[in-house]
Short mmCIF file of C-alpha atoms and ligand atoms in Angstrom, two decimals:
data_model
loop_
_atom_site.label_atom_id
_atom_site.label_comp_id
_atom_site.label_asym_id
_atom_site.label_seq_id
_atom_site.Cartn_x
_atom_site.Cartn_y
_atom_site.Cartn_z
CA UNK A 1 75.89 111.02 64.64
CA UNK A 2 75.02 111.77 68.25
CA UNK A 3 73.30 114.97 69.26
CA UNK A 4 76.47 116.49 70.84
CA UNK A 5 78.21 116.18 67.47
CA UNK A 6 75.21 117.40 65.49
CA UNK A 7 74.88 120.42 67.80
CA UNK A 8 78.45 121.44 67.01
CA UNK A 9 78.52 120.60 63.31
CA UNK A 10 75.11 120.31 61.61
CA UNK A 11 74.60 123.36 59.40
CA UNK A 12 77.83 124.91 60.69
CA UNK A 13 80.42 123.83 58.11
CA UNK A 14 83.40 126.18 57.68
CA UNK A 15 82.79 128.88 55.09
CA UNK A 16 84.00 127.61 51.70
CA UNK A 17 84.83 131.03 50.32
CA UNK A 18 86.98 132.34 53.20
CA UNK A 19 87.81 129.30 55.33
CA UNK A 20 86.17 130.97 58.34
CA UNK A 21 85.52 128.21 60.86
CA UNK A 22 82.57 130.09 62.30
CA UNK A 23 80.15 130.92 59.48
CA UNK A 24 79.69 134.60 58.62
CA UNK A 25 76.35 136.37 59.09
CA UNK A 26 74.72 137.03 55.73
CA UNK A 27 72.90 140.32 56.20
CA UNK A 28 72.17 140.84 52.50
CA UNK A 29 68.46 141.02 51.76
CA UNK A 30 68.93 140.35 48.04
CA UNK A 31 71.06 138.05 45.88
CA UNK A 32 72.66 138.51 42.47
CA UNK A 33 71.46 136.65 39.41
CA UNK A 34 73.90 134.86 37.10
CA UNK A 35 74.08 136.11 33.49
CA UNK A 36 71.62 133.36 32.54
CA UNK A 37 69.17 134.64 35.19
CA UNK A 38 69.65 131.78 37.61
CA UNK A 39 70.70 132.15 41.27
CA UNK A 40 74.03 130.66 42.39
CA UNK A 41 72.75 129.01 45.56
CA UNK A 42 69.04 129.48 45.07
CA UNK A 43 68.78 132.48 47.39
CA UNK A 44 66.68 135.30 45.93
CA UNK A 45 65.43 137.53 48.72
CA UNK A 46 65.93 137.14 52.47
CA UNK A 47 62.24 136.82 53.36
CA UNK A 48 62.15 133.64 51.21
CA UNK A 49 65.54 132.20 52.17
CA UNK A 50 68.77 133.49 53.61
CA UNK A 51 72.05 131.53 53.92
CA UNK A 52 72.32 132.07 57.69
CA UNK A 53 68.70 131.07 58.20
CA UNK A 54 69.21 127.99 56.00
CA UNK A 55 72.11 126.99 58.27
CA UNK A 56 69.89 127.34 61.33
CA UNK A 57 67.10 125.35 59.68
CA UNK A 58 69.57 122.59 58.72
CA UNK A 59 70.85 122.47 62.29
CA UNK A 60 67.36 122.24 63.80
CA UNK A 61 66.28 119.61 61.26
CA UNK A 62 69.28 117.47 62.23
CA UNK A 63 68.80 117.97 65.98
CA UNK A 64 65.16 116.85 65.88
CA UNK A 65 65.73 114.12 63.29
CA UNK A 66 63.17 115.71 60.96
CA UNK A 67 62.97 116.25 57.20
CA UNK A 68 62.60 120.04 57.05
CA UNK A 69 62.40 123.13 59.23
CA UNK A 70 60.92 126.60 58.99
CA UNK A 71 62.42 129.19 61.36
CA UNK A 72 60.30 132.08 62.63
CA UNK A 73 60.78 135.37 64.44
CA UNK A 74 59.27 133.97 67.66
CA UNK A 75 57.79 130.82 69.10
CA UNK A 76 54.38 132.44 68.83
CA UNK A 77 54.90 133.04 65.10
CA UNK A 78 55.76 129.34 64.64
CA UNK A 79 52.67 128.26 66.59
CA UNK A 80 50.49 130.68 64.65
CA UNK A 81 51.91 129.47 61.33
CA UNK A 82 51.04 125.85 62.07
CA UNK A 83 47.46 126.61 63.13
CA UNK A 84 47.05 128.95 60.14
CA UNK A 85 48.06 126.14 57.79
CA UNK A 86 44.75 124.44 58.66
CA UNK A 87 41.43 125.35 57.05
CA UNK A 88 38.45 127.18 58.50
CA UNK A 89 36.17 124.70 60.26
CA UNK A 90 39.00 122.30 61.03
CA UNK A 91 39.09 121.11 64.63
CA UNK A 92 42.11 121.15 66.93
CA UNK A 93 42.61 119.39 70.26
CA UNK A 94 44.82 121.35 72.64
CA UNK A 95 45.88 120.62 76.22
CA UNK A 96 44.10 122.27 79.16
CA UNK A 97 47.45 122.94 80.81
CA UNK A 98 49.36 124.86 78.15
CA UNK A 99 51.75 127.74 77.63
CA UNK A 100 49.39 130.72 77.94
CA UNK A 101 50.63 132.19 74.64
CA UNK A 102 49.48 129.08 72.77
CA UNK A 103 46.03 129.52 74.32
CA UNK A 104 46.08 133.18 73.29
CA UNK A 105 46.88 132.29 69.65
CA UNK A 106 43.97 129.83 69.64
CA UNK A 107 41.44 132.02 71.47
CA UNK A 108 42.36 135.52 70.28
CA UNK A 109 43.41 134.75 66.68
CA UNK A 110 42.43 131.33 65.40
CA UNK A 111 38.96 130.79 66.89
CA UNK A 112 37.90 134.23 65.63
CA UNK A 113 39.28 133.20 62.24
CA UNK A 114 37.19 130.03 62.19
CA UNK A 115 39.26 127.24 63.72
CA UNK A 116 37.37 124.96 66.12
CA UNK A 117 39.27 124.21 69.31
CA UNK A 118 38.67 121.90 72.27
CA UNK A 119 40.90 122.07 75.34
CA UNK A 120 41.27 118.68 76.99
CA UNK A 121 43.36 117.04 79.72
CA UNK A 122 46.04 115.34 77.59
CA UNK A 123 47.07 113.07 80.45
CA UNK A 124 43.56 111.50 80.28
CA UNK A 125 43.57 109.40 77.09
CA UNK A 126 39.86 108.53 77.37
CA UNK A 127 39.03 112.25 77.51
CA UNK A 128 41.21 112.84 74.44
CA UNK A 129 39.41 110.09 72.50
CA UNK A 130 36.06 111.49 73.62
CA UNK A 131 36.92 114.97 72.37
CA UNK A 132 37.77 113.83 68.82
CA UNK A 133 35.48 114.95 66.01
CA UNK A 134 35.32 113.84 62.36
CA UNK A 135 36.88 117.26 61.56
CA UNK A 136 39.80 116.93 64.01
CA UNK A 137 42.95 117.69 62.02
CA UNK A 138 45.58 118.43 64.66
CA UNK A 139 46.36 117.30 68.18
CA UNK A 140 48.67 119.69 70.05
CA UNK A 141 50.96 118.18 72.67
CA UNK A 142 52.96 120.14 75.22
CA UNK A 143 55.12 118.07 77.55
CA UNK A 144 56.23 118.85 80.19
CA UNK A 145 53.32 121.31 80.30
CA UNK A 146 53.40 124.88 81.49
CA UNK A 147 53.37 125.56 84.41
CA UNK A 148 52.31 122.29 86.10
CA UNK A 149 54.85 120.03 84.36
CA UNK A 150 52.15 117.52 83.42
CA UNK A 151 53.54 114.72 81.30
CA UNK A 152 51.55 113.74 78.21
CA UNK A 153 52.19 110.27 76.77
CA UNK A 154 53.44 111.21 73.30
CA UNK A 155 53.34 107.73 71.73
CA UNK A 156 49.79 107.07 73.00
CA UNK A 157 48.56 110.44 71.70
CA UNK A 158 50.17 109.79 68.31
CA UNK A 159 48.27 106.49 68.09
CA UNK A 160 44.97 108.18 68.92
CA UNK A 161 45.58 110.97 66.41
CA UNK A 162 46.59 108.59 63.62
CA UNK A 163 43.46 106.48 64.12
CA UNK A 164 41.45 109.67 63.73
CA UNK A 165 43.41 110.78 60.66
CA UNK A 166 44.79 113.83 62.48
CA UNK A 167 48.32 115.19 62.62
CA UNK A 168 50.21 115.79 65.84
CA UNK A 169 52.36 118.70 66.89
CA UNK A 170 54.55 118.67 69.97
CA UNK A 171 55.85 121.82 71.65
CA UNK A 172 59.32 120.58 72.61
CA UNK A 173 60.54 123.92 74.00
CA UNK A 174 60.96 122.71 77.58
CA UNK A 175 62.41 119.29 76.89
CA UNK A 176 64.51 120.12 73.80
CA UNK A 177 65.66 117.39 71.37
CA UNK A 178 68.37 116.48 73.87
CA UNK A 179 65.72 115.11 76.24
CA UNK A 180 62.68 114.16 74.14
CA UNK A 181 62.55 112.89 70.53
CA UNK A 182 58.95 113.52 69.37
CA UNK A 183 59.58 112.77 65.68
CA UNK A 184 61.03 109.35 66.56
CA UNK A 185 57.77 108.72 68.44
CA UNK A 186 55.70 109.48 65.34
CA UNK A 187 54.91 113.18 65.86
CA UNK A 188 54.43 115.16 62.62
CA UNK A 189 55.58 118.60 63.80
CA UNK A 190 57.92 119.74 66.54
CA UNK A 191 57.40 123.33 67.66
CA UNK A 192 60.01 125.43 69.43
CA UNK A 193 60.34 128.73 71.07
CA UNK A 194 64.06 128.92 70.27
CA UNK A 195 64.08 131.93 72.62
CA UNK A 196 64.49 129.45 75.47
CA UNK A 197 66.98 126.55 75.73
CA UNK A 198 68.06 126.49 72.08
CA UNK A 199 69.23 130.11 72.21
CA UNK A 200 70.14 129.48 75.83
CA UNK A 201 71.32 132.96 76.79
CA UNK A 202 68.13 135.07 77.04
CA UNK A 203 69.29 137.36 74.24
CA UNK A 204 67.44 136.21 71.12
CA UNK A 205 63.75 135.74 70.27
CA UNK A 206 62.87 133.01 67.80
CA UNK A 207 60.71 130.04 66.88
CA UNK A 208 60.81 127.01 64.64
CA UNK A 209 58.67 124.25 63.19
CA UNK A 210 60.44 121.01 62.34
CA UNK A 211 58.50 118.58 60.15
CA UNK A 212 58.81 114.79 60.03
CA UNK A 213 58.01 114.90 56.30
CA UNK A 214 58.76 117.52 53.66
CA UNK A 215 55.29 117.03 52.17
CA UNK A 216 52.45 119.08 50.75
CA UNK A 217 51.29 120.07 54.23
CA UNK A 218 54.75 121.35 55.13
CA UNK A 219 54.60 123.40 51.91
CA UNK A 220 51.65 125.23 53.49
CA UNK A 221 53.77 125.93 56.57
CA UNK A 222 56.58 127.18 54.36
CA UNK A 223 54.11 129.55 52.69
CA UNK A 224 53.05 130.85 56.08
CA UNK A 225 56.73 131.57 56.74
CA UNK A 226 57.76 133.16 53.45
CA UNK A 227 54.51 134.95 52.54
CA UNK A 228 53.38 135.64 56.11
CA UNK A 229 56.88 137.03 56.60
CA UNK A 230 57.45 136.43 60.34
CA UNK A 231 61.06 135.38 59.70
CA UNK A 232 64.04 135.73 62.06
CA UNK A 233 66.82 138.18 61.23
CA UNK A 234 70.15 136.72 60.03
CA UNK A 235 71.82 137.94 63.23
CA UNK A 236 69.20 136.16 65.35
CA UNK A 237 69.79 132.97 63.33
CA UNK A 238 73.52 133.28 63.94
CA UNK A 239 73.01 133.79 67.68
CA UNK A 240 70.84 130.68 67.75
CA UNK A 241 73.49 128.64 65.93
CA UNK A 242 75.98 129.86 68.51
CA UNK A 243 73.72 128.83 71.39
CA UNK A 244 72.89 125.44 69.90
CA UNK A 245 76.55 124.34 69.93
CA UNK A 246 76.47 123.92 73.72
CA UNK A 247 72.84 122.77 74.05
CA UNK A 248 73.46 119.10 74.96
CA UNK A 249 75.91 120.03 77.72
CA UNK A 250 73.81 122.87 79.04
CA UNK A 251 70.79 120.54 79.32
CA UNK A 252 72.78 118.10 81.42
CA UNK A 253 73.89 120.89 83.76
CA UNK A 254 70.40 122.44 83.99
CA UNK A 255 69.02 119.01 84.87
CA UNK A 256 71.72 118.22 87.42
CA UNK A 257 70.94 121.48 89.24
CA UNK A 258 67.16 121.10 88.94
CA UNK A 259 67.24 117.58 90.41
CA UNK A 260 69.04 118.90 93.50
CA UNK A 261 66.86 121.99 93.91
CA UNK A 262 63.65 119.97 93.44
CA UNK A 263 64.71 117.34 95.95
CA UNK A 264 65.68 119.98 98.51
CA UNK A 265 62.39 121.85 98.07
CA UNK A 266 60.31 118.70 98.68
CA UNK A 267 61.78 118.49 102.18
CA UNK A 268 61.07 122.09 103.19
CA UNK A 269 58.13 122.54 105.61
CA UNK A 270 56.85 125.70 103.86
CA UNK A 271 56.66 123.95 100.50
CA UNK A 272 53.32 122.31 99.72
CA UNK A 273 54.17 120.68 96.41
CA UNK A 274 56.98 120.44 93.94
CA UNK A 275 56.06 119.72 90.34
CA UNK A 276 59.07 118.05 88.72
CA UNK A 277 58.94 114.92 86.55
CA UNK A 278 62.20 113.67 88.05
CA UNK A 279 60.51 113.12 91.44
CA UNK A 280 59.19 109.60 92.02
CA UNK A 281 55.92 110.98 93.43
CA UNK A 282 55.20 113.03 90.28
CA UNK A 283 52.08 111.54 88.59
CA UNK A 284 53.83 111.52 85.20
CA UNK A 285 57.12 110.08 86.48
CA UNK A 286 56.80 106.69 84.78
CA UNK A 287 55.74 108.14 81.40
CA UNK A 288 58.52 110.71 81.72
CA UNK A 289 61.08 107.97 82.28
CA UNK A 290 59.93 106.34 79.05
CA UNK A 291 60.12 109.45 76.87
CA UNK A 292 62.60 111.80 78.55
CA UNK A 293 66.32 111.12 78.70
CA UNK A 294 66.48 113.28 81.84
CA UNK A 295 63.90 115.36 83.72
CA UNK A 296 65.13 118.78 82.53
CA UNK A 297 65.68 122.19 84.08
CA UNK A 298 62.12 123.40 84.73
CA UNK A 299 60.10 122.92 87.89
CA UNK A 300 57.33 124.65 89.77
CA UNK A 301 56.78 124.89 93.47
CA UNK A 302 53.69 125.67 95.55
CA UNK A 303 54.40 127.71 98.66
CA UNK A 304 52.24 127.34 101.76
CA UNK A 305 50.13 130.46 102.28
CA UNK A 306 49.11 131.16 98.69
CA UNK A 307 49.69 134.27 96.63
CA UNK A 308 51.24 136.61 99.23
CA UNK A 309 53.57 133.96 100.60
CA UNK A 310 54.72 132.98 97.10
CA UNK A 311 55.30 136.60 96.07
CA UNK A 312 57.21 137.16 99.33
CA UNK A 313 59.54 134.25 98.62
CA UNK A 314 60.11 135.39 95.03
CA UNK A 315 60.90 138.91 96.28
CA UNK A 316 63.46 137.72 98.83
CA UNK A 317 65.49 135.55 96.44
CA UNK A 318 68.83 137.12 95.47
CA UNK A 319 70.49 134.64 93.11
CA UNK A 320 67.23 133.90 91.26
CA UNK A 321 65.99 136.78 89.13
CA UNK A 322 62.27 137.46 89.27
CA UNK A 323 61.43 137.52 85.56
CA UNK A 324 59.45 135.69 82.92
CA UNK A 325 60.94 133.27 80.35
CA UNK A 326 63.27 130.32 80.84
CA UNK A 327 66.18 128.35 79.46
CA UNK A 328 68.96 130.91 79.99
CA UNK A 329 72.14 130.51 82.01
CA UNK A 330 70.64 132.52 84.90
CA UNK A 331 68.00 131.06 87.22
CA UNK A 332 64.62 132.75 86.87
CA UNK A 333 61.54 132.59 89.05
CA UNK A 334 58.05 133.78 88.32
CA UNK A 335 54.59 133.93 89.86
CA UNK A 336 52.65 132.61 86.87
CA UNK A 337 49.14 133.56 88.03
CA UNK A 338 50.17 137.26 87.98
CA UNK A 339 51.57 136.97 84.45
CA UNK A 340 48.70 134.95 83.01
CA UNK A 341 45.92 137.31 84.18
CA UNK A 342 42.25 136.50 84.72
CA UNK A 343 42.21 133.30 82.61
CA UNK A 344 45.00 131.71 84.65
CA UNK A 345 44.68 128.12 85.80
CA UNK A 346 47.90 128.36 87.83
CA UNK A 347 47.54 127.89 91.60
CA UNK A 348 48.03 131.22 93.44
CA UNK A 349 50.85 129.82 95.55
CA UNK A 350 52.78 128.54 92.52
CA UNK A 351 56.19 129.81 91.46
CA UNK A 352 57.69 128.59 88.20
CA UNK A 353 61.43 128.08 88.26
CA UNK A 354 63.90 127.93 85.40
CA UNK A 355 66.97 126.44 87.03
CA UNK A 356 70.10 128.00 85.57
CA UNK A 357 73.75 127.08 85.45
CA UNK A 358 74.88 128.58 88.77
CA UNK A 359 76.17 126.22 91.47
CA UNK A 360 73.29 124.17 92.89
CA UNK A 361 74.38 124.92 96.49
CA UNK A 362 74.08 128.67 95.89
CA UNK A 363 70.57 128.17 94.51
CA UNK A 364 69.57 126.02 97.47
CA UNK A 365 71.05 128.46 100.00
CA UNK A 366 69.13 131.25 98.28
CA UNK A 367 65.85 129.33 98.67
CA UNK A 368 66.80 128.58 102.27
CA UNK A 369 67.07 132.27 103.20
CA UNK A 370 64.01 133.27 101.15
CA UNK A 371 61.84 130.60 102.79
CA UNK A 372 63.14 131.30 106.31
C1 PLP B 1 58.03 130.87 75.40
C2 PLP B 1 57.22 129.73 74.91
C3 PLP B 1 56.49 129.82 73.71
C4 PLP B 1 56.40 131.10 72.90
O1 PLP B 1 57.59 131.50 72.37
P1 PLP B 1 58.06 133.04 72.12
O2 PLP B 1 59.42 132.86 71.59
O3 PLP B 1 57.97 133.76 73.42
O4 PLP B 1 57.11 133.61 71.12
C5 PLP B 1 55.82 128.69 73.28
N1 PLP B 1 55.83 127.54 73.99
C6 PLP B 1 56.50 127.43 75.15
C7 PLP B 1 56.47 126.13 75.88
C8 PLP B 1 57.22 128.50 75.65
O5 PLP B 1 57.87 128.38 76.82
#
């Protein structure tokens, strides 16, 4: 079935007991044994499995075309679980341009714990090959990257990783399975902050790892989930299932608006650069066309005059809300260098934009007055 149909139905079957079309939220933390000691549906205790969480995991598995999924209480918890499933001394290749939280997990938690990490420009395949070590076990892909919207060539990186005997993980938070299909391109793990487009309404925090194979390595991830215990609440799982139903249509609308806003911004004299893979002049445009169904709802823009000019524009916008995060119905704008602190690699004049579902003309008019 197509993704629109899967989004509405996968994991969401009407409740057999009551006929409820929308599944109930199972808040129970514990489940009754049968007289013979067995469990009716295999659920024992909600940290291990919960019916609402199982529905969410089935939905995400179907959306990404994977074999299994582990849902977490945040995107960071999912990222941390995957890195923690490796062994001390294992080596990881991660992109130079990455979501700053991923860098923080690697630097502040995993490197101290004994994981070896090299940050490399993932758009430079020769540099990626050069950074491989005999101990490289995982290559982390983030595309489009944060906040420069660099496009990494997923299929090429999978080939390099396979030759080296390493797994690949792709953070598909920005593209979503509507736009990019990492598992079909040979990626082993898809990572999500479900807080963003999958939830879609800026009211639930969550994460997920979807695996291409339900194998012995995924069993390690599952242990990180159930023993580590960073699981989402049943209500959060239910909210995510609710958001997922409209995901394919929201992504079309986000993209339609972002294309118009990006195009308009490129023509403004106070704008130095627009980073958006849908623009022909974007360095990753051709790769993006090959692996993205549409260019998505995220862009970043560099304002002439650096930090103060960018902050001034952000402060004058009225329809855009100046806030972190992305993927909700409302348009958000953020000066990334301020958020990322001293280790930032973001240009000082850069504003990251999550284009929402308002009318594109209202968004453009808002930029017009803020840039005037
Ligand atoms: C937000 C985000 C994360 C982290 O997710 P949380 O839900 O905030 O923990 C990871 N990767 C990307 C690309 C993100 O945008």
